Short mmCIF file of C-alpha atoms and ligand atoms in Angstrom, two decimals:
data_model
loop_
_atom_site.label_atom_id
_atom_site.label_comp_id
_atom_site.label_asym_id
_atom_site.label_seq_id
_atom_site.Cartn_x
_atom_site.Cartn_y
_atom_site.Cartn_z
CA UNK W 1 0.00 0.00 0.00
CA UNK W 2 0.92 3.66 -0.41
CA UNK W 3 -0.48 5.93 1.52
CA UNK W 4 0.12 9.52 0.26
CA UNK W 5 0.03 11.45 3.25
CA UNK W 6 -0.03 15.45 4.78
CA UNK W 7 -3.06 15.00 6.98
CA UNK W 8 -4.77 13.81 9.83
CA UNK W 9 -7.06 11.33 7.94
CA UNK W 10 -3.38 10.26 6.75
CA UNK W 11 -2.12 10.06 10.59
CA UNK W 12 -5.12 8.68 11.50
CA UNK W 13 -5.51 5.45 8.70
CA UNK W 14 -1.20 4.86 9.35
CA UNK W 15 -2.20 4.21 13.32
CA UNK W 16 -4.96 1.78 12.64
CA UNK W 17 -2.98 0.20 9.62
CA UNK W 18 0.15 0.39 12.46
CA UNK W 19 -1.86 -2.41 14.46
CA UNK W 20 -2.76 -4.89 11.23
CA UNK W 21 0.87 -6.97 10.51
CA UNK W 22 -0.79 -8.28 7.48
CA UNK W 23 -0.83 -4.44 5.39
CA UNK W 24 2.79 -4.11 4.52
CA UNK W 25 2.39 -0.15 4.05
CA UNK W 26 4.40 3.20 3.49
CA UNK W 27 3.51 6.84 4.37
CA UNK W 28 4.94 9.25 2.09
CA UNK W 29 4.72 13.11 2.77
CA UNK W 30 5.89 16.11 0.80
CA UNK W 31 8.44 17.15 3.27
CA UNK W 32 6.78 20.59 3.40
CA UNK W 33 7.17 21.09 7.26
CA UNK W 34 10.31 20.57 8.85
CA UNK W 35 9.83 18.17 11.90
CA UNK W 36 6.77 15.88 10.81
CA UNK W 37 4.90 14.13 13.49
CA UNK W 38 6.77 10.72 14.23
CA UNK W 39 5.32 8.13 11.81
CA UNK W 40 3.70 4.61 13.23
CA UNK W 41 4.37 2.91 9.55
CA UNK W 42 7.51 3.53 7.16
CA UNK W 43 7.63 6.82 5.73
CA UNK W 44 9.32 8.14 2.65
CA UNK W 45 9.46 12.09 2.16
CA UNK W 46 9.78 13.83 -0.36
CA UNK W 47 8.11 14.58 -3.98
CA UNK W 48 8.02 11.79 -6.76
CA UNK W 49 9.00 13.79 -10.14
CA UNK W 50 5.53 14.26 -11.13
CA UNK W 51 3.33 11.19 -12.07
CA UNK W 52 5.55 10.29 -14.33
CA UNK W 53 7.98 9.81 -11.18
CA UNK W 54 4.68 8.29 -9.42
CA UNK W 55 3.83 5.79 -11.69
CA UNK W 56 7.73 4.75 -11.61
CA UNK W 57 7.43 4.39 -7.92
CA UNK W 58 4.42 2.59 -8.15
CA UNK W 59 5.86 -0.05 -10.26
CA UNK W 60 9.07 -0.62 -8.65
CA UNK W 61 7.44 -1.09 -5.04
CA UNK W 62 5.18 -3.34 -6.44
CA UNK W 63 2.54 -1.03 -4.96
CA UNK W 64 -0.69 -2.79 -4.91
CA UNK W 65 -3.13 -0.34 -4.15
CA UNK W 66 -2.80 3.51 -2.82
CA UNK W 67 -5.01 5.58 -0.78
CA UNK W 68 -4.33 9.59 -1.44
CA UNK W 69 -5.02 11.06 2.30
CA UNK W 70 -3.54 14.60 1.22
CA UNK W 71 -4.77 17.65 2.41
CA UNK W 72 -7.81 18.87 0.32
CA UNK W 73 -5.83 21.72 -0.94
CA UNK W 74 -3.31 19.54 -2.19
CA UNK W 75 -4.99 19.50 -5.83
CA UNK W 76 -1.31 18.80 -7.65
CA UNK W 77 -0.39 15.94 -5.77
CA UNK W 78 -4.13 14.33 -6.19
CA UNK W 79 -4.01 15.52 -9.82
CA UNK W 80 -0.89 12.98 -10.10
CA UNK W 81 -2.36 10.16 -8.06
CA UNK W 82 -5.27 9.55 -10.37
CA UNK W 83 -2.75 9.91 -13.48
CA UNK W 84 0.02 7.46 -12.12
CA UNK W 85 -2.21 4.91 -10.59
CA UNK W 86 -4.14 4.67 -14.07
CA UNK W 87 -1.01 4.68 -15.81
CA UNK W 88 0.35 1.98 -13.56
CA UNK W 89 -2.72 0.10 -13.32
CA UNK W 90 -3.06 0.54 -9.59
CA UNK W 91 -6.66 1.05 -7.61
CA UNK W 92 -7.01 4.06 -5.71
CA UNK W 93 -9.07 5.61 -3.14
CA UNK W 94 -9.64 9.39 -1.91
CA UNK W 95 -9.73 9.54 2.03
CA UNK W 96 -10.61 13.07 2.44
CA UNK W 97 -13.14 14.90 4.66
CA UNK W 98 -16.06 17.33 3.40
CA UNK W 99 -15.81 20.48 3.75
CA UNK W 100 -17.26 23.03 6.69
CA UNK W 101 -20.99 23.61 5.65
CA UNK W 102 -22.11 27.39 6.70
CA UNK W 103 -23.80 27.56 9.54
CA UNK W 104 -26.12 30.02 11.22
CA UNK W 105 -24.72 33.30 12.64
CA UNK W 106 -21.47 32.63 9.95
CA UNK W 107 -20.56 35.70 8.11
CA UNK W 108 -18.78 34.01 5.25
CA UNK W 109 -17.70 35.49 1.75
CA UNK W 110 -16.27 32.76 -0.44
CA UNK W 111 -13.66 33.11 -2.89
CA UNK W 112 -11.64 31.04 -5.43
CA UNK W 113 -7.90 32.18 -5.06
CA UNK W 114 -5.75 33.85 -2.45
CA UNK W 115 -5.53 37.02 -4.80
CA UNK W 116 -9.69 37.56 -4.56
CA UNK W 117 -8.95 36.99 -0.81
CA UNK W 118 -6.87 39.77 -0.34
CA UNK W 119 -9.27 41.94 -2.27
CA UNK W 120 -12.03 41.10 -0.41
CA UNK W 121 -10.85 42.47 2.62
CA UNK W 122 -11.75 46.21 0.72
CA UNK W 123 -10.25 49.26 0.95
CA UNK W 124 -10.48 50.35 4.88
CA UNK W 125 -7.95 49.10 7.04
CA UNK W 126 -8.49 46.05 9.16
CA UNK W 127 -6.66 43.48 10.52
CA UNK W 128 -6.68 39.93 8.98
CA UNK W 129 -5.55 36.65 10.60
CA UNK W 130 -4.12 34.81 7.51
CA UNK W 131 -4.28 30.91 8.40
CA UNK W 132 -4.54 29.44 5.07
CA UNK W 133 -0.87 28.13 4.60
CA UNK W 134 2.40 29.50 4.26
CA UNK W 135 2.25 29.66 -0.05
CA UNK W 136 0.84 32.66 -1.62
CA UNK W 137 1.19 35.12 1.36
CA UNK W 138 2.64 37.16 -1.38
CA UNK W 139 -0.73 37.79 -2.64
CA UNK W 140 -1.33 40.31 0.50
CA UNK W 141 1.40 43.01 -1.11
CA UNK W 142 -1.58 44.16 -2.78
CA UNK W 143 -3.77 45.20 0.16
CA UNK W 144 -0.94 47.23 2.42
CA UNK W 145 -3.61 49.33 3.90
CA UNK W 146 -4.06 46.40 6.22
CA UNK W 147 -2.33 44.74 9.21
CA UNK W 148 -1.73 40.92 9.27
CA UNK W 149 -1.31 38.18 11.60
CA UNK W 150 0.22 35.18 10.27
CA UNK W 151 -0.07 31.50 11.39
CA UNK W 152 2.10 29.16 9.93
CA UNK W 153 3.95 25.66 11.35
CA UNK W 154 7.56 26.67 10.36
CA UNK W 155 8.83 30.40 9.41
CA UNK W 156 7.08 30.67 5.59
CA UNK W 157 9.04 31.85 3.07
CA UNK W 158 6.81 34.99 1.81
CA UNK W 159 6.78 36.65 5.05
CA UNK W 160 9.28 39.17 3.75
CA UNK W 161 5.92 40.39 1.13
CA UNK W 162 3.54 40.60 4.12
CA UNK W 163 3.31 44.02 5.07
CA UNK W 164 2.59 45.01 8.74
CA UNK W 165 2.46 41.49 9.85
CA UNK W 166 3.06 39.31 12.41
CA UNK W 167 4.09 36.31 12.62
CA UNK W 168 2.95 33.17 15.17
CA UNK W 169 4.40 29.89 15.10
CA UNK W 170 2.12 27.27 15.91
CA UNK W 171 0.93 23.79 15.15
CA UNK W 172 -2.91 22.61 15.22
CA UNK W 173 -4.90 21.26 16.67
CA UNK W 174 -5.97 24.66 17.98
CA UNK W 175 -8.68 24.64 21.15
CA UNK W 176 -11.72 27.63 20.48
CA UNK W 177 -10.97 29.26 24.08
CA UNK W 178 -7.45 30.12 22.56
CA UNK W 179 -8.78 30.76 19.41
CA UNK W 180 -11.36 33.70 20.61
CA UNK W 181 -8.29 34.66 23.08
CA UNK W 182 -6.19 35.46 20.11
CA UNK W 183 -8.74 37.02 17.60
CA UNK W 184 -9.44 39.40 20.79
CA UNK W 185 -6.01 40.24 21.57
CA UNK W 186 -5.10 40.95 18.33
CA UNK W 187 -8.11 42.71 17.42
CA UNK W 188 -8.54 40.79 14.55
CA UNK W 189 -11.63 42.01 12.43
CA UNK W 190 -11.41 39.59 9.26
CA UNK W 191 -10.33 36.00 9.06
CA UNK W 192 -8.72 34.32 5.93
CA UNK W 193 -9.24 30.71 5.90
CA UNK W 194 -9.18 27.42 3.44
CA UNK W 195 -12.44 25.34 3.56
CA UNK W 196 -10.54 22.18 4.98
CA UNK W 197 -13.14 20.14 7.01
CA UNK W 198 -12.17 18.40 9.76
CA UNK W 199 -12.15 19.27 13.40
CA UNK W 200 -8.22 19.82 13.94
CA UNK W 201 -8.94 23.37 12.63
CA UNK W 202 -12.34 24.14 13.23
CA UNK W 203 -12.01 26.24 16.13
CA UNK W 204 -10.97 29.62 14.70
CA UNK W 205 -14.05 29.42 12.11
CA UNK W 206 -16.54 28.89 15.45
CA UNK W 207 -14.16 31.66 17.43
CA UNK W 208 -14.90 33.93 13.91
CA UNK W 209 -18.80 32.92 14.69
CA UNK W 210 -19.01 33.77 18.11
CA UNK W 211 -17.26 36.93 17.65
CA UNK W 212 -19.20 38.43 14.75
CA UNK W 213 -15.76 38.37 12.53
CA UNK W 214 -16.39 37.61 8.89
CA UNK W 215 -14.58 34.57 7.52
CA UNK W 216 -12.83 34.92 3.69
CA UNK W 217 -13.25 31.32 3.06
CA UNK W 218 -11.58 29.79 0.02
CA UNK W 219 -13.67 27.36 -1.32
CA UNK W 220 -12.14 24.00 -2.21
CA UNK W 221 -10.33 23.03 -5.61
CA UNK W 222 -12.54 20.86 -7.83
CA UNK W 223 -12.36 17.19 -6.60
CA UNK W 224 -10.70 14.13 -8.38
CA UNK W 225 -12.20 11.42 -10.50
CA UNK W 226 -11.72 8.74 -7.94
CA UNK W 227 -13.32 6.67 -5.62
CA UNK W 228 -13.88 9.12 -2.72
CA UNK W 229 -14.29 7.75 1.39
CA UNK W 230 -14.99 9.78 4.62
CA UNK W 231 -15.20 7.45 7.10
CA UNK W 232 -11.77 5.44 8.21
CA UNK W 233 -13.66 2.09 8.55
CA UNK W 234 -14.66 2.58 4.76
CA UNK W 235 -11.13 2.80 3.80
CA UNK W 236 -9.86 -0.27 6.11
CA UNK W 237 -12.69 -1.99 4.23
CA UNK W 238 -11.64 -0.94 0.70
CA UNK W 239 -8.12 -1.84 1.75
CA UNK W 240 -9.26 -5.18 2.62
CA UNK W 241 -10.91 -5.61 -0.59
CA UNK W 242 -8.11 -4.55 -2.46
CA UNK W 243 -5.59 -7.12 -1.10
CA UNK W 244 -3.99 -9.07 -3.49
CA UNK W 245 -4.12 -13.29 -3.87
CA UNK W 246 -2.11 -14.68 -1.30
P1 NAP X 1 0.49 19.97 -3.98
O1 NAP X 1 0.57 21.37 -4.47
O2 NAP X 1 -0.65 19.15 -4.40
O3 NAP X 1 1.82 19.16 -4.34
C1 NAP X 1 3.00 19.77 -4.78
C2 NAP X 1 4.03 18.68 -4.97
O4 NAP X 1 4.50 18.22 -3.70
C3 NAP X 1 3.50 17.44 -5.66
O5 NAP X 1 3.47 17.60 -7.06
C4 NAP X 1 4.50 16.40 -5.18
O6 NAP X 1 5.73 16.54 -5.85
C5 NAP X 1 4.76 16.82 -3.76
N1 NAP X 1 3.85 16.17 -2.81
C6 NAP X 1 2.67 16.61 -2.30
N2 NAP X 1 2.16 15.75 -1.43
C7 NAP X 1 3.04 14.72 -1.37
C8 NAP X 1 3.07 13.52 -0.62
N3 NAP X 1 2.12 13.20 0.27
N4 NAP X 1 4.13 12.69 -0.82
C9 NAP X 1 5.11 13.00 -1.70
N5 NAP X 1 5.14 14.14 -2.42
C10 NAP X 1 4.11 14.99 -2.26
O7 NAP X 1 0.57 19.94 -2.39
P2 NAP X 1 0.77 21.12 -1.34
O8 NAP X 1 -0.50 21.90 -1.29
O9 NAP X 1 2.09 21.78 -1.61
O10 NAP X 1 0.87 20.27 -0.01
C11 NAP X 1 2.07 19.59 0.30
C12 NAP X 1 1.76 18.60 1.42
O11 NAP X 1 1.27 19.29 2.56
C13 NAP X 1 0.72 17.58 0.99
O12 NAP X 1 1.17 16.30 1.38
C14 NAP X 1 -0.53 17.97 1.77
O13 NAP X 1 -1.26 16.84 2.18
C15 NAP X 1 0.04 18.74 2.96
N6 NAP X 1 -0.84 19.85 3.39
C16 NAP X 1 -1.26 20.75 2.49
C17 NAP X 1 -2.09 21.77 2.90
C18 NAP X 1 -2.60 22.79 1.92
O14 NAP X 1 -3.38 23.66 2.35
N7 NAP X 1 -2.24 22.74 0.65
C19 NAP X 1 -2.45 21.88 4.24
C20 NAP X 1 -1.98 20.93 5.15
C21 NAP X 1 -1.16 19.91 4.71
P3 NAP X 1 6.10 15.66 -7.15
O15 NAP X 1 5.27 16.21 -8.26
O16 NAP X 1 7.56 15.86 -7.32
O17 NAP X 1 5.74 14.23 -6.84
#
C-alpha cells in the first residue's frame, strides 16, 4: 500500500494500519514542514517527479493499491495520483473529509484564489488573521492598507511580502478558548481561511462565529475522479478488498 500522506485522515488510517501486521504499508509526505509528526508505519518524504515519477514508484514497489489522504488543498499531488495509478494500473481511493458547511450566525464570503482573498478584505484598514498556509502570502502586497497576523507551522518563506504582519508559530490542533483569546487580543476584524473540514482546525471558524468576525473562506479546488471515502472504517474496508491473492 501507499499511503500519500499530509493530513490527519493520513495520521489517523497509518495508526490503525500500524496495528494490522498483514498491510505491509508506506507513508509518504511532501516534506513541506520541517519536523513531521513521528510516523507509526515507514515513511518516505519527499516529492516523486511528477506522475511520471509516481507511476515509476508505483511499479518498482510493487505497490498494490494507494489511498491519497492529502490535504484537500493539495490538488497537484491528487491531480498525479489519479494519473500514475491509471497509468500503472493501480486502484485508488480518496480519504478526504467534506468540507465546513455554513452555519447560522457565519458571516462568510467565499472566494476562489488567495488574490480575490486579499481583495475582499476592501479598501479600509483592518486586521486579517491569515491561516490558510504559508504559499501565496505574497498575494497580501496588494492590500498594504491592512495589518496581518500570520499563522504558519515553520517560518514561511513569503513573510518578507507581508506588510505590517506578524508572525505566530504554531501547530494545530488549535482549542476555540485560545482561538477567541487570540482574535481578541489581536483585534482581529477579518479571518482568511481554506475550507478544509475536519475538526483539527475548526475552532478559529466557530471563534470567527461567536465573535461576529467575517470569515474569507476559500472554497475547495474541484475534486478528483476517484473513488472518494470519509469514514476510516470505509477505507480499512476498501483496503481489505483490495488485497492481493495470497
Ligand atoms: P500539492 O501542491 O498538491 O503538491 C506539490 C508537490 O509536492 C507534488 O506535485 C508532489 O511533488 C509533492 N507532494 C505533495 N504531497 C506529497 C506527498 N504526500 N508525498 C510526496 N510528495 C508529495 O501539495 P501542497 O498543497 O504543496 O501540499 C504539500 C503537502 O502538505 C501535501 O502532502 C498535503 O497533504 C500537505 N498539506 C497541504 C495543505 C494545503 O493547504 N495545501 C495543508 C496541510 C497539509 P512531485 O510532483 O515531485 O511528486
Amino acid at each position: 500500500m501507499l499511503i500519500l500522506g499530509g493530513s490527519s485522515e493520513a495520521a489517523a488510517l497509518a495508526r490503525r494500519i500500524a496495528g494490522e501486521p498483514e498491510i505491509e504499508a508506506t507513508l509518504s509526505l511532501a516534506g513541506a514542514t520541517a519536523s513531521p509528526a513521528p510516523a507509526p508505519i515507514p515513511l518516505r518524504i519527499g516529492g516523486f517527479g511528477g506522475a511520471v515519477g509516481l507511476a515509476a514508484y508505483l511499479q518498482s514497489e510493487r505497490i498494490d493499491a494507494a489511498v491519497d489522504a492529502t490535504h484537500p488543498f493539495a490538488s497537484r499531488m491528487s491531480m498525479n495520483a489519479v494519473a500514475a495509478c491509471r497509468q500503472a494500473g493501480v486502484a485508488l481511493v480518496v480519504f478526504t473529509r467534506p468540507p465546513w458547511p455554513r452555519e447560522p450566525g457565519d458571516l462568510w464570503t467565499e472566494v476562489g484564489t488567495v488574490e480575490e482573498a486579499a481583495d475582499a478584505l476592501g479598501e479600509r484598514p483592518r486586521t486579517a488573521f491569515l491561516t490558510q498556509g504559508r504559499r501565496q502570502l505574497a498575494a497580501f502586497a496588494r492590500a498594504p492598507q491592512h495589518r496581518y497576523v500570520v499563522r504558519a507551522i515553520d517560518p514561511p518563506a513569503e513573510i518578507e511580502l507581508v506588510p505590517n504582519c506578524k508572525l505566530i508559530l504554531a501547530r494545530g490542533p488549535f482549542m476555540l478558548a485560545n482561538e477567541l483569546k487570540l482574535m481578541q487580543r489581536e483585534r482581529i476584524d477579518a479571518l482568511i481561511a481554506k475550507n478544509s473540514g475536519g475538526s483539527a482546525t475548526y475552532a478559529k471558524i466557530e471563534a470567527a462565529r461567536m465573535l461576529g468576525i467575517e470569515v474569507v473562506m476559500l472554497r475547495r479546488p474541484p475534486a478528483q475522479e476517484a473513488e472518494t471515502l470519509d469514514d476510516l472504517d470505509a477505507v480499512m474496508a476498501w483496503i481489505a478488498s483490495h488485497r492481493p491473492p495470497p
